[in-house]
CSV table of C-alpha atoms in Angstrom, one decimal:
chain,number,residue,atom,x,y,z
A,1,UNK,CA,43.0,-196.6,28.4
A,2,UNK,CA,45.6,-195.3,30.7
A,3,UNK,CA,47.9,-194.1,27.9
A,4,UNK,CA,45.3,-191.7,26.6
A,5,UNK,CA,44.8,-190.3,30.1
A,6,UNK,CA,48.5,-189.8,30.4
A,7,UNK,CA,48.8,-188.0,27.1
A,8,UNK,CA,45.7,-186.4,25.9
A,9,UNK,CA,45.4,-186.5,22.1
A,10,UNK,CA,46.7,-183.1,21.3
A,11,UNK,CA,49.9,-183.6,23.3
A,12,UNK,CA,50.5,-187.0,21.8
A,13,UNK,CA,50.1,-185.5,18.4
A,14,UNK,CA,52.6,-182.7,19.1
A,15,UNK,CA,55.0,-185.2,20.6
A,16,UNK,CA,54.9,-187.4,17.5
A,17,UNK,CA,55.3,-184.5,15.1
A,18,UNK,CA,58.4,-183.3,17.1
A,19,UNK,CA,59.9,-186.8,17.0
A,20,UNK,CA,59.5,-187.0,13.3
A,21,UNK,CA,60.9,-183.5,12.8
A,22,UNK,CA,64.0,-184.4,14.9
A,23,UNK,CA,64.6,-187.6,12.9
A,24,UNK,CA,64.3,-185.6,9.7
A,25,UNK,CA,66.7,-182.9,10.9
A,26,UNK,CA,69.2,-185.5,12.1
A,27,UNK,CA,69.0,-187.6,8.9
A,28,UNK,CA,69.3,-184.5,6.8
A,29,UNK,CA,72.3,-183.1,8.7
A,30,UNK,CA,74.1,-186.4,8.6
A,31,UNK,CA,74.9,-186.2,4.9
A,32,UNK,CA,77.5,-184.1,3.2
A,33,UNK,CA,76.4,-180.4,3.0
A,34,UNK,CA,78.0,-177.9,0.7
A,35,UNK,CA,77.0,-174.8,2.6
A,36,UNK,CA,75.1,-173.8,5.8
A,37,UNK,CA,71.8,-172.0,5.9
A,38,UNK,CA,71.8,-168.4,7.0
A,39,UNK,CA,70.4,-169.0,10.6
A,40,UNK,CA,73.2,-171.4,11.2
A,41,UNK,CA,75.8,-169.0,9.8
A,42,UNK,CA,74.4,-166.2,11.9
A,43,UNK,CA,74.4,-168.2,15.1
A,44,UNK,CA,77.8,-169.7,14.6
A,45,UNK,CA,79.4,-166.3,13.7
A,46,UNK,CA,77.9,-164.4,16.6
A,47,UNK,CA,78.6,-167.1,19.1
A,48,UNK,CA,82.1,-167.5,17.7
A,49,UNK,CA,82.7,-163.8,18.1
A,50,UNK,CA,81.8,-163.9,21.8
A,51,UNK,CA,83.7,-167.1,22.4
A,52,UNK,CA,86.9,-165.7,20.9
A,53,UNK,CA,86.7,-162.9,23.5
A,54,UNK,CA,87.0,-165.6,26.2
A,55,UNK,CA,89.1,-168.4,24.9
A,56,UNK,CA,92.3,-166.5,24.1
A,57,UNK,CA,92.8,-164.6,27.3
A,58,UNK,CA,92.0,-167.7,29.3
A,59,UNK,CA,94.7,-169.5,27.2
A,60,UNK,CA,97.2,-166.8,28.0
A,61,UNK,CA,96.6,-167.0,31.7
A,62,UNK,CA,96.8,-170.8,31.7
A,63,UNK,CA,99.9,-170.7,29.5
A,64,UNK,CA,101.6,-168.2,31.9
A,65,UNK,CA,101.3,-170.6,34.8
A,66,UNK,CA,102.4,-173.5,32.6
A,67,UNK,CA,105.4,-171.5,31.5
A,68,UNK,CA,106.4,-170.9,35.1
A,69,UNK,CA,106.1,-174.6,35.8
A,70,UNK,CA,108.3,-175.4,32.8
A,71,UNK,CA,111.0,-172.9,33.6
A,72,UNK,CA,113.6,-175.4,34.8
A,73,UNK,CA,113.3,-177.4,31.5
A,74,UNK,CA,114.0,-174.4,29.5
A,75,UNK,CA,117.8,-174.5,29.3
A,76,UNK,CA,117.7,-178.2,28.3
A,77,UNK,CA,115.1,-177.5,25.6
A,78,UNK,CA,117.1,-174.6,24.3
A,79,UNK,CA,120.2,-176.8,23.9
A,80,UNK,CA,118.2,-179.4,21.9
A,81,UNK,CA,116.7,-176.7,19.7
A,82,UNK,CA,120.1,-175.2,18.9
A,83,UNK,CA,121.3,-178.6,17.7
A,84,UNK,CA,118.2,-179.0,15.6
A,85,UNK,CA,118.5,-175.5,14.1
A,86,UNK,CA,122.1,-176.3,13.1
A,87,UNK,CA,121.0,-179.5,11.4
A,88,UNK,CA,118.2,-177.7,9.6
A,89,UNK,CA,120.6,-175.1,8.3
A,90,UNK,CA,122.8,-177.8,6.8
A,91,UNK,CA,119.8,-179.7,5.3
A,92,UNK,CA,118.4,-176.5,3.9
A,93,UNK,CA,121.3,-176.2,1.5
A,94,UNK,CA,120.9,-179.8,0.3
A,95,UNK,CA,117.1,-179.2,0.0
A,96,UNK,CA,117.6,-176.1,-2.2
A,97,UNK,CA,119.9,-178.0,-4.6
A,98,UNK,CA,117.5,-180.9,-4.9
A,99,UNK,CA,114.5,-178.6,-5.3
A,100,UNK,CA,116.3,-176.7,-8.1
A,101,UNK,CA,117.2,-179.9,-9.8
A,102,UNK,CA,113.6,-181.2,-9.6
A,103,UNK,CA,112.2,-178.0,-11.1
A,104,UNK,CA,114.8,-178.2,-13.8
A,105,UNK,CA,113.7,-181.8,-14.7
A,106,UNK,CA,110.0,-180.8,-14.5
A,107,UNK,CA,110.7,-178.1,-17.0
A,108,UNK,CA,112.5,-180.5,-19.4
A,109,UNK,CA,109.8,-183.2,-19.1
A,110,UNK,CA,107.1,-180.6,-19.9
A,111,UNK,CA,105.2,-180.9,-16.7
A,112,UNK,CA,101.8,-179.2,-16.7
A,113,UNK,CA,101.2,-176.4,-14.2
A,114,UNK,CA,98.8,-178.6,-12.2
A,115,UNK,CA,101.3,-181.3,-12.0
A,116,UNK,CA,104.0,-179.0,-10.8
A,117,UNK,CA,101.9,-177.6,-8.1
A,118,UNK,CA,100.5,-180.9,-7.0
A,119,UNK,CA,102.5,-181.0,-3.7
A,120,UNK,CA,102.6,-177.2,-3.1
A,121,UNK,CA,100.7,-176.2,0.0
A,122,UNK,CA,100.7,-173.3,2.4
A,123,UNK,CA,99.7,-173.1,6.0
A,124,UNK,CA,97.4,-170.5,7.4
A,125,UNK,CA,97.4,-170.0,11.1
A,126,UNK,CA,94.0,-170.1,12.9
A,127,UNK,CA,93.1,-169.3,16.5
A,128,UNK,CA,91.0,-171.8,18.4
A,129,UNK,CA,88.0,-170.2,19.9
A,130,UNK,CA,86.3,-173.1,21.6
A,131,UNK,CA,86.1,-176.8,21.8
A,132,UNK,CA,84.1,-179.8,22.9
A,133,UNK,CA,85.7,-183.1,23.9
A,134,UNK,CA,82.6,-185.3,23.6
A,135,UNK,CA,83.8,-188.7,22.4
A,136,UNK,CA,81.4,-189.2,19.5
A,137,UNK,CA,81.5,-185.6,18.3
A,138,UNK,CA,84.7,-184.0,19.3
A,139,UNK,CA,85.2,-180.7,17.5
A,140,UNK,CA,87.2,-177.5,17.6
A,141,UNK,CA,85.9,-174.1,16.4
A,142,UNK,CA,88.5,-171.9,14.7
A,143,UNK,CA,88.3,-168.2,13.7
A,144,UNK,CA,88.8,-168.7,9.9
A,145,UNK,CA,85.7,-169.1,7.7
A,146,UNK,CA,84.6,-169.1,4.1
A,147,UNK,CA,85.6,-165.4,3.8
A,148,UNK,CA,89.2,-166.5,4.3
A,149,UNK,CA,88.9,-169.2,1.7
A,150,UNK,CA,88.3,-172.2,4.0
A,151,UNK,CA,86.5,-175.1,2.4
A,152,UNK,CA,85.2,-178.4,3.9
A,153,UNK,CA,87.6,-181.3,4.1
A,154,UNK,CA,90.8,-179.2,4.3
A,155,UNK,CA,93.4,-180.7,6.6
A,156,UNK,CA,94.1,-179.1,9.9
A,157,UNK,CA,97.4,-179.7,11.8
A,158,UNK,CA,99.0,-178.5,15.0
A,159,UNK,CA,102.7,-178.1,15.7
A,160,UNK,CA,102.8,-181.8,16.7
A,161,UNK,CA,100.9,-183.4,13.9
A,162,UNK,CA,97.7,-183.9,12.1
A,163,UNK,CA,94.6,-182.9,14.0
A,164,UNK,CA,91.6,-183.4,11.7
A,165,UNK,CA,89.6,-182.0,8.8
A,166,UNK,CA,87.3,-179.0,8.4
A,167,UNK,CA,83.7,-180.3,8.6
A,168,UNK,CA,81.5,-177.2,8.4
A,169,UNK,CA,82.3,-173.6,7.3
A,170,UNK,CA,80.4,-170.4,8.1
A,171,UNK,CA,81.4,-166.9,7.1
A,172,UNK,CA,83.9,-166.2,9.9
A,173,UNK,CA,84.3,-169.5,11.8
A,174,UNK,CA,84.6,-173.1,10.9
A,175,UNK,CA,84.4,-176.4,12.8
A,176,UNK,CA,87.2,-178.9,12.8
A,177,UNK,CA,86.2,-182.5,13.1
A,178,UNK,CA,89.0,-184.2,15.1
A,179,UNK,CA,90.7,-187.4,13.9
A,180,UNK,CA,89.3,-189.1,17.1
A,181,UNK,CA,85.9,-189.5,15.4
A,182,UNK,CA,87.4,-191.1,12.3
A,183,UNK,CA,85.4,-194.2,11.6
A,184,UNK,CA,85.5,-196.7,8.8
A,185,UNK,CA,81.8,-197.5,9.3
A,186,UNK,CA,80.6,-194.0,8.9
A,187,UNK,CA,80.1,-193.0,5.3
A,188,UNK,CA,80.5,-189.3,6.1
A,189,UNK,CA,83.6,-189.7,8.2
A,190,UNK,CA,86.8,-188.0,6.9
A,191,UNK,CA,88.3,-190.1,4.0
A,192,UNK,CA,91.0,-192.6,4.9
A,193,UNK,CA,94.5,-191.1,4.9
A,194,UNK,CA,97.0,-192.7,2.5
A,195,UNK,CA,100.1,-193.0,4.7
A,196,UNK,CA,103.7,-194.0,4.5
A,197,UNK,CA,106.7,-194.2,6.8
A,198,UNK,CA,109.2,-191.4,7.2
A,199,UNK,CA,112.6,-192.4,5.6
A,200,UNK,CA,111.0,-195.4,3.8
A,201,UNK,CA,108.7,-193.3,1.6
A,202,UNK,CA,108.9,-195.3,-1.5
A,203,UNK,CA,108.7,-198.7,0.2
A,204,UNK,CA,106.0,-198.5,2.7
A,205,UNK,CA,102.2,-197.9,2.3
A,206,UNK,CA,99.0,-198.2,4.3
A,207,UNK,CA,95.6,-196.6,4.8
A,208,UNK,CA,94.7,-195.0,8.1
A,209,UNK,CA,91.0,-195.7,8.4
A,210,UNK,CA,89.8,-195.4,11.9
A,211,UNK,CA,90.4,-194.3,15.5
A,212,UNK,CA,89.8,-196.6,18.4
A,213,UNK,CA,88.6,-194.6,21.4
A,214,UNK,CA,89.1,-197.4,23.9
A,215,UNK,CA,92.9,-197.6,23.2
A,216,UNK,CA,93.4,-194.1,21.8
A,217,UNK,CA,95.2,-195.4,18.7
A,218,UNK,CA,94.7,-194.9,15.0
A,219,UNK,CA,94.5,-198.1,12.9
A,220,UNK,CA,96.5,-198.3,9.7
A,221,UNK,CA,95.2,-201.1,7.4
A,222,UNK,CA,96.1,-202.6,4.0
A,223,UNK,CA,99.8,-202.7,4.6
A,224,UNK,CA,101.2,-205.1,2.0
A,225,UNK,CA,103.2,-208.2,2.9
A,226,UNK,CA,106.9,-207.6,3.2
A,227,UNK,CA,106.5,-204.0,4.1
A,228,UNK,CA,109.5,-202.6,6.0
A,229,UNK,CA,107.3,-200.9,8.6
A,230,UNK,CA,108.5,-201.4,12.2
A,231,UNK,CA,107.6,-200.4,15.7
A,232,UNK,CA,108.7,-196.8,16.5
A,233,UNK,CA,108.6,-195.6,12.9
A,234,UNK,CA,107.1,-192.1,12.2
A,235,UNK,CA,104.0,-192.2,10.0
A,236,UNK,CA,103.4,-189.4,7.5
A,237,UNK,CA,100.7,-188.8,4.9
A,238,UNK,CA,101.8,-189.9,1.4
A,239,UNK,CA,99.7,-187.5,-0.6
A,240,UNK,CA,98.1,-190.2,-2.7
A,241,UNK,CA,94.5,-189.8,-3.5
A,242,UNK,CA,94.7,-186.1,-3.4
A,243,UNK,CA,92.6,-185.3,-0.4
A,244,UNK,CA,95.4,-184.8,2.1
A,245,UNK,CA,98.7,-183.0,1.3
A,246,UNK,CA,101.9,-184.9,1.3
A,247,UNK,CA,104.2,-185.1,4.4
A,248,UNK,CA,101.9,-184.3,7.3
A,249,UNK,CA,103.1,-186.0,10.5
A,250,UNK,CA,100.4,-188.4,11.9
A,251,UNK,CA,101.9,-190.6,14.6
A,252,UNK,CA,104.4,-193.3,15.6
A,253,UNK,CA,103.9,-197.0,15.2
A,254,UNK,CA,103.0,-198.9,18.4
A,255,UNK,CA,102.5,-202.4,17.1
A,256,UNK,CA,102.3,-204.3,13.8
A,257,UNK,CA,100.4,-207.5,13.3
A,258,UNK,CA,99.0,-209.6,10.5
A,259,UNK,CA,95.4,-208.5,9.6
A,260,UNK,CA,92.2,-210.4,9.7
A,261,UNK,CA,92.6,-212.3,6.5
A,262,UNK,CA,96.4,-212.9,6.6
A,263,UNK,CA,97.1,-211.1,3.4
A,264,UNK,CA,97.8,-207.6,4.8
A,265,UNK,CA,99.1,-206.3,8.1
A,266,UNK,CA,97.5,-203.8,10.4
A,267,UNK,CA,99.5,-201.3,12.5
A,268,UNK,CA,98.4,-199.4,15.5
A,269,UNK,CA,99.5,-195.8,15.5
A,270,UNK,CA,99.9,-193.5,18.5
A,271,UNK,CA,98.8,-190.0,17.2
A,272,UNK,CA,101.4,-187.3,17.9
A,273,UNK,CA,98.8,-184.6,18.4
A,274,UNK,CA,97.3,-184.9,21.9
A,275,UNK,CA,93.9,-183.5,21.1
A,276,UNK,CA,93.7,-181.0,23.9
A,277,UNK,CA,94.6,-177.5,25.0
A,278,UNK,CA,95.3,-175.8,21.7
A,279,UNK,CA,95.9,-172.1,21.1
A,280,UNK,CA,96.7,-172.1,17.4
A,281,UNK,CA,96.2,-174.6,14.6
A,282,UNK,CA,97.2,-174.5,11.0
A,283,UNK,CA,94.9,-175.0,8.1
A,284,UNK,CA,96.5,-176.5,5.0
A,285,UNK,CA,95.6,-174.8,1.8
A,286,UNK,CA,96.3,-177.0,-1.2
A,287,UNK,CA,96.3,-176.0,-4.9
A,288,UNK,CA,92.7,-175.9,-6.2
A,289,UNK,CA,91.7,-179.1,-7.9
A,290,UNK,CA,89.0,-179.7,-10.4
A,291,UNK,CA,86.6,-182.3,-9.1
B,1,UNK,CA,58.8,-160.3,34.4
B,2,UNK,CA,60.5,-159.9,31.0
B,3,UNK,CA,63.7,-158.8,32.8
B,4,UNK,CA,64.1,-161.8,35.1
B,5,UNK,CA,63.5,-164.2,32.2
B,6,UNK,CA,66.0,-162.5,30.0
B,7,UNK,CA,68.5,-162.6,32.9
B,8,UNK,CA,68.0,-166.4,33.0
B,9,UNK,CA,68.5,-166.7,29.3
B,10,UNK,CA,71.6,-164.5,29.4
B,11,UNK,CA,73.0,-166.5,32.3
B,12,UNK,CA,72.5,-169.7,30.3
B,13,UNK,CA,74.3,-168.2,27.3
B,14,UNK,CA,77.2,-167.0,29.5
B,15,UNK,CA,77.5,-170.5,31.0
B,16,UNK,CA,77.4,-172.0,27.5
B,17,UNK,CA,80.3,-169.7,26.4
B,18,UNK,CA,82.3,-170.4,29.5
B,19,UNK,CA,81.9,-174.1,29.2
B,20,UNK,CA,83.4,-174.1,25.7
B,21,UNK,CA,86.2,-171.6,26.3
B,22,UNK,CA,87.4,-171.3,30.0
B,23,UNK,CA,86.5,-174.8,31.3
B,24,UNK,CA,88.9,-176.7,29.0
B,25,UNK,CA,91.8,-174.7,30.4
B,26,UNK,CA,90.7,-175.3,34.0
B,27,UNK,CA,90.3,-179.1,33.7
B,28,UNK,CA,93.4,-181.1,34.2
B,29,UNK,CA,94.6,-182.7,30.9
B,30,UNK,CA,94.1,-186.2,32.1
B,31,UNK,CA,90.4,-185.6,32.7
B,32,UNK,CA,89.7,-183.8,29.6
B,33,UNK,CA,88.5,-186.8,27.6
B,34,UNK,CA,86.7,-188.3,30.6
B,35,UNK,CA,84.6,-185.3,31.7
B,36,UNK,CA,82.3,-183.8,29.1
B,37,UNK,CA,80.9,-180.8,31.0
B,38,UNK,CA,77.4,-179.7,30.2
B,39,UNK,CA,76.8,-176.9,32.7
B,40,UNK,CA,73.9,-175.5,30.7
B,41,UNK,CA,72.0,-178.7,31.2
B,42,UNK,CA,72.6,-178.5,35.0
B,43,UNK,CA,71.0,-175.1,35.2
B,44,UNK,CA,68.1,-176.4,33.0
B,45,UNK,CA,67.6,-179.2,35.5
B,46,UNK,CA,67.2,-176.6,38.2
B,47,UNK,CA,64.7,-174.8,36.1
B,48,UNK,CA,62.7,-178.0,35.5
B,49,UNK,CA,62.5,-178.7,39.3
B,50,UNK,CA,62.0,-175.2,40.7
B,51,UNK,CA,60.2,-173.5,37.9
B,52,UNK,CA,58.3,-175.5,35.3
B,53,UNK,CA,59.1,-178.4,33.0
B,54,UNK,CA,57.7,-176.6,29.9
B,55,UNK,CA,60.2,-173.7,30.3
B,56,UNK,CA,62.9,-176.3,30.8
B,57,UNK,CA,61.8,-178.2,27.6
B,58,UNK,CA,62.0,-175.0,25.5
B,59,UNK,CA,65.3,-174.0,27.0
B,60,UNK,CA,66.7,-177.5,26.6
B,61,UNK,CA,65.7,-177.6,22.9
B,62,UNK,CA,67.0,-174.2,22.1
B,63,UNK,CA,70.4,-174.4,23.9
B,64,UNK,CA,70.9,-177.9,22.7
B,65,UNK,CA,70.4,-176.7,19.2
B,66,UNK,CA,72.8,-173.9,19.8
B,67,UNK,CA,75.4,-176.4,20.9
B,68,UNK,CA,74.7,-178.6,17.9
B,69,UNK,CA,75.1,-175.7,15.4
B,70,UNK,CA,78.2,-174.3,17.0
B,71,UNK,CA,80.0,-177.6,17.3
B,72,UNK,CA,78.5,-179.1,14.1
B,73,UNK,CA,80.8,-182.0,13.4
B,74,UNK,CA,78.6,-184.9,12.3
B,75,UNK,CA,75.0,-184.4,13.1
B,76,UNK,CA,72.5,-181.7,14.1
B,77,UNK,CA,69.8,-182.0,16.7
B,78,UNK,CA,71.3,-184.7,18.9
B,79,UNK,CA,71.9,-182.5,21.9
B,80,UNK,CA,68.7,-180.6,21.3
B,81,UNK,CA,66.7,-183.8,21.5
B,82,UNK,CA,68.7,-185.2,24.4
B,83,UNK,CA,68.6,-182.1,26.6
B,84,UNK,CA,64.9,-181.2,25.8
B,85,UNK,CA,63.6,-184.7,26.4
B,86,UNK,CA,65.6,-185.5,29.6
B,87,UNK,CA,64.8,-182.1,31.1
B,88,UNK,CA,61.1,-182.7,30.4
B,89,UNK,CA,61.1,-186.2,31.7
B,90,UNK,CA,62.9,-185.3,34.9
B,91,UNK,CA,60.5,-182.4,35.4
B,92,UNK,CA,57.5,-184.8,34.9
B,93,UNK,CA,58.7,-187.0,37.7
B,94,UNK,CA,60.4,-184.7,40.2
B,95,UNK,CA,58.8,-181.2,39.8
B,96,UNK,CA,58.6,-180.0,43.4
B,97,UNK,CA,59.0,-176.3,44.0
B,98,UNK,CA,60.3,-176.9,47.5
B,99,UNK,CA,62.7,-179.7,46.8
B,100,UNK,CA,65.5,-179.8,49.3
B,101,UNK,CA,69.2,-180.0,48.5
B,102,UNK,CA,69.7,-183.8,48.6
B,103,UNK,CA,66.8,-184.4,46.3
B,104,UNK,CA,68.1,-181.8,43.8
B,105,UNK,CA,71.5,-183.4,43.9
B,106,UNK,CA,69.9,-186.8,43.1
B,107,UNK,CA,68.1,-185.2,40.2
B,108,UNK,CA,71.4,-183.7,38.9
B,109,UNK,CA,73.0,-187.2,39.0
B,110,UNK,CA,70.1,-188.9,37.4
B,111,UNK,CA,69.5,-186.2,34.8
B,112,UNK,CA,73.2,-186.2,33.7
B,113,UNK,CA,73.2,-190.0,33.3
B,114,UNK,CA,69.9,-189.8,31.4
B,115,UNK,CA,71.1,-187.1,29.0
B,116,UNK,CA,74.4,-188.9,28.3
B,117,UNK,CA,72.5,-192.2,27.7
B,118,UNK,CA,70.0,-190.6,25.3
B,119,UNK,CA,73.0,-189.0,23.4
B,120,UNK,CA,74.7,-192.4,23.3
B,121,UNK,CA,71.5,-194.0,22.0
B,122,UNK,CA,71.1,-191.4,19.2
B,123,UNK,CA,74.7,-191.9,18.1
B,124,UNK,CA,74.2,-195.6,18.2
B,125,UNK,CA,71.1,-195.4,16.1
B,126,UNK,CA,73.0,-193.5,13.4
B,127,UNK,CA,75.9,-195.9,13.7
B,128,UNK,CA,78.3,-193.1,14.8
B,129,UNK,CA,79.9,-194.8,17.8
B,130,UNK,CA,81.3,-198.3,18.0
B,131,UNK,CA,82.0,-198.5,21.7
B,132,UNK,CA,79.9,-200.7,24.0
B,133,UNK,CA,77.7,-198.9,26.5
B,134,UNK,CA,79.6,-200.4,29.5
B,135,UNK,CA,82.8,-198.8,28.4
B,136,UNK,CA,81.1,-195.5,27.8
B,137,UNK,CA,79.4,-195.6,31.2
B,138,UNK,CA,82.7,-196.3,33.0
B,139,UNK,CA,84.9,-194.2,30.9
B,140,UNK,CA,83.1,-190.9,30.7
B,141,UNK,CA,79.5,-191.0,31.9
B,142,UNK,CA,80.2,-191.7,35.6
B,143,UNK,CA,83.1,-189.2,35.8
B,144,UNK,CA,80.9,-186.6,34.1
B,145,UNK,CA,78.1,-187.4,36.6
B,146,UNK,CA,80.4,-186.7,39.6
B,147,UNK,CA,81.7,-183.5,38.0
B,148,UNK,CA,78.1,-182.3,37.4
B,149,UNK,CA,77.3,-183.2,41.0
B,150,UNK,CA,80.1,-180.9,42.2
B,151,UNK,CA,79.0,-178.1,39.9
B,152,UNK,CA,75.4,-178.6,41.0
B,153,UNK,CA,76.5,-178.0,44.6
B,154,UNK,CA,78.3,-174.8,43.6
B,155,UNK,CA,75.4,-173.5,41.6
B,156,UNK,CA,72.7,-174.5,44.0
B,157,UNK,CA,72.4,-171.2,46.0
B,158,UNK,CA,72.8,-168.6,43.2
B,159,UNK,CA,70.6,-170.4,40.7
B,160,UNK,CA,67.8,-171.2,43.2
B,161,UNK,CA,67.8,-167.6,44.3
B,162,UNK,CA,67.4,-166.4,40.7
B,163,UNK,CA,64.5,-168.9,40.2
B,164,UNK,CA,62.7,-167.8,43.3
B,165,UNK,CA,62.9,-164.2,42.1
B,166,UNK,CA,61.5,-165.3,38.7
B,167,UNK,CA,58.7,-167.2,40.4
B,168,UNK,CA,57.8,-164.2,42.5
B,169,UNK,CA,57.6,-162.0,39.5
B,170,UNK,CA,55.5,-164.5,37.6
B,171,UNK,CA,53.1,-164.8,40.5
B,172,UNK,CA,52.8,-161.0,40.8
B,173,UNK,CA,51.9,-160.8,37.1
B,174,UNK,CA,49.3,-163.5,37.1
B,175,UNK,CA,46.5,-161.7,39.0
B,176,UNK,CA,46.9,-158.6,37.0
């Protein structure tokens, strides 16, 4: 028996035990977990601390050179921002009136507190401390943890748009699972995002369910027939279902076509966040909901 | 002896930190999704060739687990398994304490491909990736291999010198 010569019995035994152990660990870690064990917490927090010493200074140095490169675009960008700021100042007045009116109606219609606060959310800034771009497991580590009130499945956004959801939380750091690993076939993937089109909020609807790594596009399914969605539209989250807050920018529509069975359409969406080189991200804190 | 070995572990830890923090800034944006640097694994390949495959196995398992825990997105243990197993297998086939540079570079290329393939296999088994192997091979495994080759060339002299020192110390200790 050549096999037994190659591995003597003891070694074969250890090998098999290790294999089984690994399968158990992988299977166990695959499911949803409420909290991490203390060795995991300890390792993540200590490593996170050391990483935070490196990532930020490196980012500043890199950012400095980028800024020098962008210097000639600065005047143009400034002009554009000034126009935008003027528009916002005007819209702000309209917004305040509308908001006051809605609050007034809510009062008159006897809204419950939970209903009033349904769409309230606040952003907490978080520093990125390290990242990995591996296709099947892209994640970013940020410097907020359970001590700051972070919980799994909170949404994380950047200035450009939605980035992903919190997957695991330890005391002082947490891991963000990027939208690029969103997958309809994976039961533990982030839940589908109920989405709608900016400026057609009441008329358009669809579910963003997966990300295609080969094309780099998000797939929005279940768009009903006769939906006014068109190429170039901006897609935002609609807040339906309660997992994601309302109004987060997700991407722009690249193409719309009739889906597999002909009853609904499918749109391909180009995400606005570019999934690389971040300094800061925002974690979206929503009102606590009873589950 | 203790000192050299802890120098090696500290070096690996430092490389692990740098690979998650500094390297993303140094890589051009267009490459960032195509090159998945795993510098720790390169050093472990050096250990498996010039030192011993059992040391490499333990290092691969533990640093893989560290990577898994710090970047815990979907599954624990995938990197640990892939790094440990591929370092061990490569050591089993190629362990030659006097291996010249060309052989070492071949090992770096093969080892990097083997590790990425094992990872791909694990994710496929758990139904976590939907892409075909051909696409993965062309899109990120081959670019990563070439990147690891370049890093291997850079690290060759300093890491080999470290390992020679480690070997000398181990040898001195053995007769005692």
